[in-house]
XYZ file of C-alpha atoms in Angstrom:
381
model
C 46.583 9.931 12.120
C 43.070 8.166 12.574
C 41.467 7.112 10.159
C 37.685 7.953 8.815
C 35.195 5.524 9.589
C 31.386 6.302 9.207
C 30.048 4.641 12.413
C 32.349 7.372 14.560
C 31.639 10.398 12.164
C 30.167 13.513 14.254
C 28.139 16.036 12.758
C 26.113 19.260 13.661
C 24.835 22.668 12.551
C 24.396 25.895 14.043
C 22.509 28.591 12.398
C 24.323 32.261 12.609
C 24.352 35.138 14.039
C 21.527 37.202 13.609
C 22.324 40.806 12.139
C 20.953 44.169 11.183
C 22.558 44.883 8.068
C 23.365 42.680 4.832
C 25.930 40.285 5.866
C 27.346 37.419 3.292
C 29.070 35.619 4.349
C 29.048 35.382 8.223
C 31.512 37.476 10.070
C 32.379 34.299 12.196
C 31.384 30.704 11.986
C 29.055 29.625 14.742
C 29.635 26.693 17.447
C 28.059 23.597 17.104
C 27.226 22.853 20.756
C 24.714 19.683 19.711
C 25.045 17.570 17.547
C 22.611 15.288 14.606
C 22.183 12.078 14.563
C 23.414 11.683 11.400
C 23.374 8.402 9.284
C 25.978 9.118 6.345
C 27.338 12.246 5.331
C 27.565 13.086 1.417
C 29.926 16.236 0.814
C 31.736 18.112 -2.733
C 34.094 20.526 -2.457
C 32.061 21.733 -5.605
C 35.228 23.031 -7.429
C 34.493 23.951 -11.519
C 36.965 24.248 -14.069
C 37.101 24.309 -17.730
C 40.184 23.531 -20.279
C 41.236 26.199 -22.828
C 42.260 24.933 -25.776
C 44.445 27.046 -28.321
C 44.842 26.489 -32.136
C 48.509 25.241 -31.494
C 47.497 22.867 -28.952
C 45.345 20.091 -30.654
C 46.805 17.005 -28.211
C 45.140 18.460 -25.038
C 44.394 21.190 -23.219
C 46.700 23.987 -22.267
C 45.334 24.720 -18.837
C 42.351 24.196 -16.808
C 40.961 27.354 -15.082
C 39.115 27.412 -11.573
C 36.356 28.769 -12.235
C 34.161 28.520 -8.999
C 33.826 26.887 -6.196
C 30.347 26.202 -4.447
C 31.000 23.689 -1.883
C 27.693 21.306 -0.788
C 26.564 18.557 1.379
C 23.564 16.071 2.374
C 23.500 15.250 6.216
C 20.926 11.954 6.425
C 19.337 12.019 9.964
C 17.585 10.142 12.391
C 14.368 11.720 12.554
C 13.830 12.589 16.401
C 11.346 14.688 18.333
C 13.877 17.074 19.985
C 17.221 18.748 19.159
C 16.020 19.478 15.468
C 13.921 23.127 16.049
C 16.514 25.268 14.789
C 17.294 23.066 11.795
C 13.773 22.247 11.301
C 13.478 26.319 11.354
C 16.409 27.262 8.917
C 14.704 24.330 6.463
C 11.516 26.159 6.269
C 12.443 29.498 6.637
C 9.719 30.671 8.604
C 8.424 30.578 12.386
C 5.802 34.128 12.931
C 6.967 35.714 16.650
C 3.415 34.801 17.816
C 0.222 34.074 16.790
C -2.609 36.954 18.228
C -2.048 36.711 21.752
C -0.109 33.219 21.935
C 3.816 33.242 21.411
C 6.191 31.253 18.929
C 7.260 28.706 20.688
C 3.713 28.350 22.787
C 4.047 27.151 26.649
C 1.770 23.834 26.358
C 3.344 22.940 30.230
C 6.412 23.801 32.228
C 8.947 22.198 30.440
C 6.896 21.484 27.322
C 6.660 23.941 24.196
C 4.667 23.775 20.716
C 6.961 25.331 17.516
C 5.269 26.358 14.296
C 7.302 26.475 11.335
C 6.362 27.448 7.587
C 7.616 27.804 4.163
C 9.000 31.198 3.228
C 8.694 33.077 -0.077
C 12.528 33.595 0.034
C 15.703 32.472 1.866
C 17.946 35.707 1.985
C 18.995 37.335 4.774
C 15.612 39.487 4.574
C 14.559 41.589 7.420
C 12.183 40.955 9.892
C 8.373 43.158 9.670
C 6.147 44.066 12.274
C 3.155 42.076 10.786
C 4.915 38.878 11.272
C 3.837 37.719 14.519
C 5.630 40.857 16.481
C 4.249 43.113 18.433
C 5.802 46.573 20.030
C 7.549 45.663 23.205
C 9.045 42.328 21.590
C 12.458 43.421 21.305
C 12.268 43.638 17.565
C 15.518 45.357 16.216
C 15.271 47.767 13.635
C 16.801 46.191 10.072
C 16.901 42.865 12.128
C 17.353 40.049 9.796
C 15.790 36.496 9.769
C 19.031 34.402 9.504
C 18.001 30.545 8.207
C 21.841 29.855 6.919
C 24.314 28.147 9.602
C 27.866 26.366 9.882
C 27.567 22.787 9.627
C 30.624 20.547 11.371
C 31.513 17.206 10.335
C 34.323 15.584 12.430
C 35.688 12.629 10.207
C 38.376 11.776 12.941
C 41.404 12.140 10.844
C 40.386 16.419 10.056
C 37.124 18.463 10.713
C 35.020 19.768 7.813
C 33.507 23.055 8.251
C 30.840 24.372 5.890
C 30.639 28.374 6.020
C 27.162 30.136 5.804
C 25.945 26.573 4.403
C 22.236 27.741 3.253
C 19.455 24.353 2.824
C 18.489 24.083 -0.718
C 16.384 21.371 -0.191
C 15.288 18.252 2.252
C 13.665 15.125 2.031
C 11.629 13.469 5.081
C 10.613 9.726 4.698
C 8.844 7.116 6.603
C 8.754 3.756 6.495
C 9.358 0.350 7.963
C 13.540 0.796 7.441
C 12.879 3.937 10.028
C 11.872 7.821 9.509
C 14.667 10.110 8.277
C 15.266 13.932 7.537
C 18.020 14.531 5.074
C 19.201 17.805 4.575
C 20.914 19.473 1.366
C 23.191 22.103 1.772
C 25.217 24.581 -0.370
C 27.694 27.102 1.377
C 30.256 30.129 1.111
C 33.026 28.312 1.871
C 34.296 24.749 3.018
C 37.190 24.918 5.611
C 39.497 21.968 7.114
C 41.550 24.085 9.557
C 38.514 25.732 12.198
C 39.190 27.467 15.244
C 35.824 27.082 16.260
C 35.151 24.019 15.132
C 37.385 21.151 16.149
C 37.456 17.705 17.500
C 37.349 18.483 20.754
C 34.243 20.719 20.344
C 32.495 18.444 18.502
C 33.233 15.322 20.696
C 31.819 17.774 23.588
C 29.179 18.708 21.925
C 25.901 17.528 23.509
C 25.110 14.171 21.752
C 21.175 13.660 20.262
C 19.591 11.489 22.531
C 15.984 12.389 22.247
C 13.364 9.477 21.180
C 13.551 8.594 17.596
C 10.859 9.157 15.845
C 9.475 5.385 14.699
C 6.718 4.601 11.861
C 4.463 3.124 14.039
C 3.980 6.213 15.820
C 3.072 7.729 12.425
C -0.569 8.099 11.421
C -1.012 9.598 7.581
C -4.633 11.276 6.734
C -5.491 12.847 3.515
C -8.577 13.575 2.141
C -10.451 15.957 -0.618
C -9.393 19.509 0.169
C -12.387 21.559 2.145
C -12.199 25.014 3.887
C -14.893 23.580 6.246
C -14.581 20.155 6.775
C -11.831 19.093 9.174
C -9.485 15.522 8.636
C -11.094 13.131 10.732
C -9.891 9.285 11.768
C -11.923 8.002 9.187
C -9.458 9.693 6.755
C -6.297 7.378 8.021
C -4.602 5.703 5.267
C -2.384 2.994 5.776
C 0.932 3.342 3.327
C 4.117 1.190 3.462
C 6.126 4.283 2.545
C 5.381 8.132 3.063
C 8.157 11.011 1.681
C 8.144 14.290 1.556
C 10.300 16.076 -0.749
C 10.710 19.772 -0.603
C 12.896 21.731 -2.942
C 13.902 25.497 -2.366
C 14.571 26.235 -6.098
C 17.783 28.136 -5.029
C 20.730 29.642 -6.770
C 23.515 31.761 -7.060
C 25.945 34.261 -9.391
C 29.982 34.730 -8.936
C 30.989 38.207 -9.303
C 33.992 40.042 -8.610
C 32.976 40.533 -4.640
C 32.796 36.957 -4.165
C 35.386 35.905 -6.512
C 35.077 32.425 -7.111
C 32.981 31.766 -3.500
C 29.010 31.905 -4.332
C 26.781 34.881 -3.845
C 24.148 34.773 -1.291
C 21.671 32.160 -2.370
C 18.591 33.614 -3.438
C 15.426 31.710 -4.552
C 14.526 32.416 -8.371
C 10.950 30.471 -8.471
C 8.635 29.001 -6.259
C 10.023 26.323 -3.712
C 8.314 22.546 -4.997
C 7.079 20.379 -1.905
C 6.236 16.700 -3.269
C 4.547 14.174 -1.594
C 4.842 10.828 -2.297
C 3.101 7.771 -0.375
C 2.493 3.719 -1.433
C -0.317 2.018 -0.963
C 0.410 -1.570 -0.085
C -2.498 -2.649 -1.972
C -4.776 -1.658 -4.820
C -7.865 -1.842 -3.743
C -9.976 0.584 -5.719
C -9.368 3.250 -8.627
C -9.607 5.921 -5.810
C -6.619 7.657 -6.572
C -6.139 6.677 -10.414
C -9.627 8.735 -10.288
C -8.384 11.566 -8.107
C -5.233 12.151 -10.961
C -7.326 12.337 -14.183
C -10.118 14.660 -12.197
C -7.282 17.147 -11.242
C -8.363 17.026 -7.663
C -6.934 18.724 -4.599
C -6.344 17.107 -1.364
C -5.681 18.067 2.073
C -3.075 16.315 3.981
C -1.331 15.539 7.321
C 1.290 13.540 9.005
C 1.700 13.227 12.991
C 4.062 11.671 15.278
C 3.505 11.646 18.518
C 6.020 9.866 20.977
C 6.843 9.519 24.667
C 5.744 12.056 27.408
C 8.214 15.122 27.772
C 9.574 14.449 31.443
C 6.631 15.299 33.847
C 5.425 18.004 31.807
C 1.984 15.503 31.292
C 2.499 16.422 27.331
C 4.073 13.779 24.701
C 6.503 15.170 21.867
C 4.969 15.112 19.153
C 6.497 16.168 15.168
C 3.517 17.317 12.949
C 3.719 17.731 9.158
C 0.606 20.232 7.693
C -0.119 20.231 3.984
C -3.146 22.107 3.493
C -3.730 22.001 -0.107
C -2.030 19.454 -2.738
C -2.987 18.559 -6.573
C -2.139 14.689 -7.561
C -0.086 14.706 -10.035
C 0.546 10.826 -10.481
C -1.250 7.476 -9.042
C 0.472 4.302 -10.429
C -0.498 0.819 -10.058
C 2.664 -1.135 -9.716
C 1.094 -4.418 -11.537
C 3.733 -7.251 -11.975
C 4.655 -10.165 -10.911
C 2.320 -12.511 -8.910
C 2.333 -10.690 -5.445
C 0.178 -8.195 -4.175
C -0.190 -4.653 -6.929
C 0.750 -1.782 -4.646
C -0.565 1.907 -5.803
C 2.228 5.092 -5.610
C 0.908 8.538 -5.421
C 2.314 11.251 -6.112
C 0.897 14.982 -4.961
C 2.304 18.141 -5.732
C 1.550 21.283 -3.258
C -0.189 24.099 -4.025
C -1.388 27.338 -2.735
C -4.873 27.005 -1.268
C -7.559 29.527 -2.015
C -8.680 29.813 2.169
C -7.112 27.683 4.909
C -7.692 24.341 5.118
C -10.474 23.290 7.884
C -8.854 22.076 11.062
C -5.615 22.886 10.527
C -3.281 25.192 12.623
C -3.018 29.072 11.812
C 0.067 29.726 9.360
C 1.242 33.580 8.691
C 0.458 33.020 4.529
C -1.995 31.020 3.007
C 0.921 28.833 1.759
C 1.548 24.753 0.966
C 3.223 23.578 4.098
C 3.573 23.909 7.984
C 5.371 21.752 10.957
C 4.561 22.170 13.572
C 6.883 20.611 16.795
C 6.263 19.728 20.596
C 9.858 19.248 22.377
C 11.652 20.644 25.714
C 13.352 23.126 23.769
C 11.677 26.526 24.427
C 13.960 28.858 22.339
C 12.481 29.756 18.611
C 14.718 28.432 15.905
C 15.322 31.608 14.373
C 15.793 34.068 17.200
């Protein structure tokens, strides 16, 4: 039997089927045809138990009892600028069918196509309205649900992993001179070891990432006080040796008798929490110590733009929108003799009108991406 060694680990997701009624979990798991380009892979079979302890048995327990099992998993990726819309969809939530007149994913050239994702107020398998970007004539099913869980794979050579309905409760994406990664947190329905699906041989056929990485230098950060009516310009470029954005979907779930011990659907209880957190190489004035204690908001974005998309005359390009944020922290990081960087932290919040300059969202709400690939198929259709 081989054994498992983490340079030739494979790895991909696949977001379900889309249905019309309540489904949980999926009927079937679905194929991972591409896979990530994943760094390490961090995985619990998330089995609980508890002892019971009887008056006659004071040496030990008598028994421990399974009490559930909620199986979970962090995927650390590569970021790259193509082969990540539908996981970039299902960690958002949200992509509208169109915006007025111009559809989601828009046609920027043949062979070149922009994707708009947001935050949504819950994960579920919640159905799909009208207002949301569709229009009559769109092929809109009745009871049609948007669908952001998925099966993720893992091939570890000596078995295959495969993560049921496996729904992202949170994600982290950082920047900075080590490279620009999106890791991925995952909780599921079930965690199985002997797929039909799934197997070695699908995974080692699956189509490999091999779309430009995303570097740091191709980054470029602006933030700046919020304003409905005054845009981010270039003067507005910061320069920070390391950028991350945390985002947090504030999910959870119940065990009942129709599950058993397997989880619920995951439903959000609370607002999702999107943190931003950037250094300053350098403190060079009290800008941001100032910005904390005067409770101010700021306006933010984050663009990478890369290589041009074949001969489509556009370059891909990964876009990170954060329209309104509060700072919550600004630390001067004084010791030693070296140079006294400054870490910020900023929390987002809901703005009170859009934010000047940036894209149209569906909801006035704390965070968009926005993508430019050769994929032309939205993430969640």
């Amino acid at each position: 039997m081989p054994s498992t060694t983490g340079y030739a680990i494979r790895a991909g997701f696949a977001r379900e089927a889309t249905v019309t009624t309540v489904t949980w979990p999926a009927a079937a798991a679905a194929a991972v045809t591409q896979r990530l380009p994943v760094l390490d892979v961090d995985a619990n079979d998330g089995a609980t138990k508890a002892g019971t302890v009887t008056t006659d048995a004071w040496y030990a327990p008598t028994a421990f009892d399974l009490l559930n099992i909620t199986p979970t998993l962090r995927l650390p990726s590569q970021l790259r600028y193509q082969g990540l819309e539908q996981l970039w969809a299902c960690t958002l939530g949200f992509g509208a069918r169109r915006f007025g007149s111009t559809n989601n994913p828009e046609t920027l050239a043949t062979g070149a196509y922009k994707h708009r994702y947001e935050l949504d107020s819950v994960m579920g398998a919640t159905p799909w309205m009208l207002g949301e970007g569709w229009q009559l004539g769109d092929g809109l099913q009745l009871g049609q649900r948007r669908i952001r869980r998925g099966t993720v794979a893992v091939d570890l050579q000596s078995e295959v992993w495969e993560f049921l309905s496996a729904m992202v409760t949170g994600w982290t994406l950082s920047a900075g001179l080590a490279g620009c990664t999106l890791a991925v947190d995952f909780a599921a329905y079930s965690k199985s070891t002997s797929s039909s699906v799934n197997t070695a041989t699908t995974l080692a056929n699956a189509l490999p990432a091999t779309a430009p990485r995303a570097r740091f230098d191709e980054m470029v950060f602006r933030i700046a006080p919020y304003s409905s009516s005054t845009a981010l310009n270039s003067g507005d470029a910061l320069r920070v040796s390391s950028w991350a954005l945390r985002v947090d979907h504030q999910l959870t779930t119940a065990f009942g008798p129709l599950m058993g011990t397997a989880p619920e659907e995951y439903e959000r209880t609370q607002p999702p929490t999107v943190t931003l957190t950037f250094v300053l190489p350098q403190h060079e004035a009290a800008t941001w110590q100032s910005r904390w204690t005067a409770n101010s908001r700021v306006m933010a974005d984050a663009k990478w733009t890369g290589a041009l998309i074949g001969a489509s005359g556009q370059q891909y390009q990964c876009n990170v929108y954060l329209p309104c944020l509060q700072v919550t922290n600004a630390q001067l990081n004084a010791a030693g003799s070296g140079l006294y960087p400054d870490t910020v932290q900023a929390v987002g919040v809901t703005p009170t009108a859009a934010a000047a300059g940036f894209p149209t969202m569906q909801w006035l709400g704390p965070l968009a991406v926005e993508l430019v690939s050769g994929v032309s198929t939205h993430g969640l259709l």
